[in-house]
Amino acid sequence: MTDLLIGPDGRARCAWGAGTADYTAYHDQEWGRPVRGDDALFERVTLEAFQSGLSWLTILRKRPAFRRAFDDFVIARVAAYGPADVQRLLADAGIVRNRAKIEAAIANARAALELPGGLGALLWSYAPPPRPRPRAWAEVPALTPESTALAKELKRRGFRFVGPTTAYALMQATGMVDDHLSGCHVGPAGGRDGMDGMDDSSEVREA
């Protein structure tokens, strides 16, 4: 239970979720909650890719700017981006101006449009069976057979910047797995029913 902290509100939560107000809001309201909407999941895939090599708090605080820059992550809109949009994004100081990641986001949108059943159906087909919550952060894996298989399938379908570790972080962020620690005040999300309405809440994970 050493990885749980009691906040000023008297609630026990995963220690990473008590670092800042941004982390606490995301931990309590979004992380581990099921997300199934294709555009909402595309946002998570994109932000996870942009986070690579950076603090997640940086991405969290830039999330509103990312949404403005990427047309609220509507897959069809991003898939239609051309060279002028790449230059526009490279000039946008509100986001992470990395050409490879920007071009990957556009390529991923195009790949998502080609999925027969949609992005949500593909991602959730790799969700593992429910398991007991971990007792300590040391029990939480960095990747799993499911995330490795998901990353391989995404790569086969043309996605970029989604390796096994990133795929597992995506699973955590979107409720495909529940890695809140045992004793955390955040209750189970109510099974695997989709919660597409989570689109407007903040997102973060352990940096």
PDB file of C-alpha atoms in Angstrom, residues 27-28 30-31 33-35 39 42 52 59 67 98 124 148 157 159 163 183 190:
ATOM      1  CA  HIS A  27      -6.529  10.052 -12.248  1.00  0.00           C
ATOM      2  CA  ASP A  28      -9.902  10.559 -10.617  1.00  0.00           C
ATOM      3  CA  GLU A  30     -10.529   9.582 -16.746  1.00  0.00           C
ATOM      4  CA  TRP A  31      -7.604   7.171 -16.392  1.00  0.00           C
ATOM      5  CA  ARG A  33     -12.348   4.567 -17.709  1.00  0.00           C
ATOM      6  CA  PRO A  34     -13.503   2.789 -20.883  1.00  0.00           C
ATOM      7  CA  VAL A  35     -13.361   4.861 -24.081  1.00  0.00           C
ATOM      8  CA  ASP A  39     -12.190   9.783 -32.707  1.00  0.00           C
ATOM      9  CA  PHE A  42      -7.523   8.348 -32.105  1.00  0.00           C
ATOM     10  CA  SER A  52       7.434   9.633 -26.399  1.00  0.00           C
ATOM     11  CA  ILE A  59       1.317  16.710 -23.210  1.00  0.00           C
ATOM     12  CA  ARG A  67      -7.240  19.592 -30.050  1.00  0.00           C
ATOM     13  CA  ASN A  98       8.124  17.206 -34.247  1.00  0.00           C
ATOM     14  CA  TRP A 124     -10.773  -3.358 -27.931  1.00  0.00           C
ATOM     15  CA  THR A 148       2.685  -6.539 -27.969  1.00  0.00           C
ATOM     16  CA  ARG A 157      -2.014  -1.837 -40.773  1.00  0.00           C
ATOM     17  CA  PHE A 159       0.258   2.848 -37.883  1.00  0.00           C
ATOM     18  CA  GLY A 163       5.094   0.123 -29.908  1.00  0.00           C
ATOM     19  CA  GLY A 183      -7.256   0.569  -2.054  1.00  0.00           C
ATOM     20  CA  GLY A 190     -18.598  -0.455 -14.400  1.00  0.00           C
TER      21      GLY A 190
END
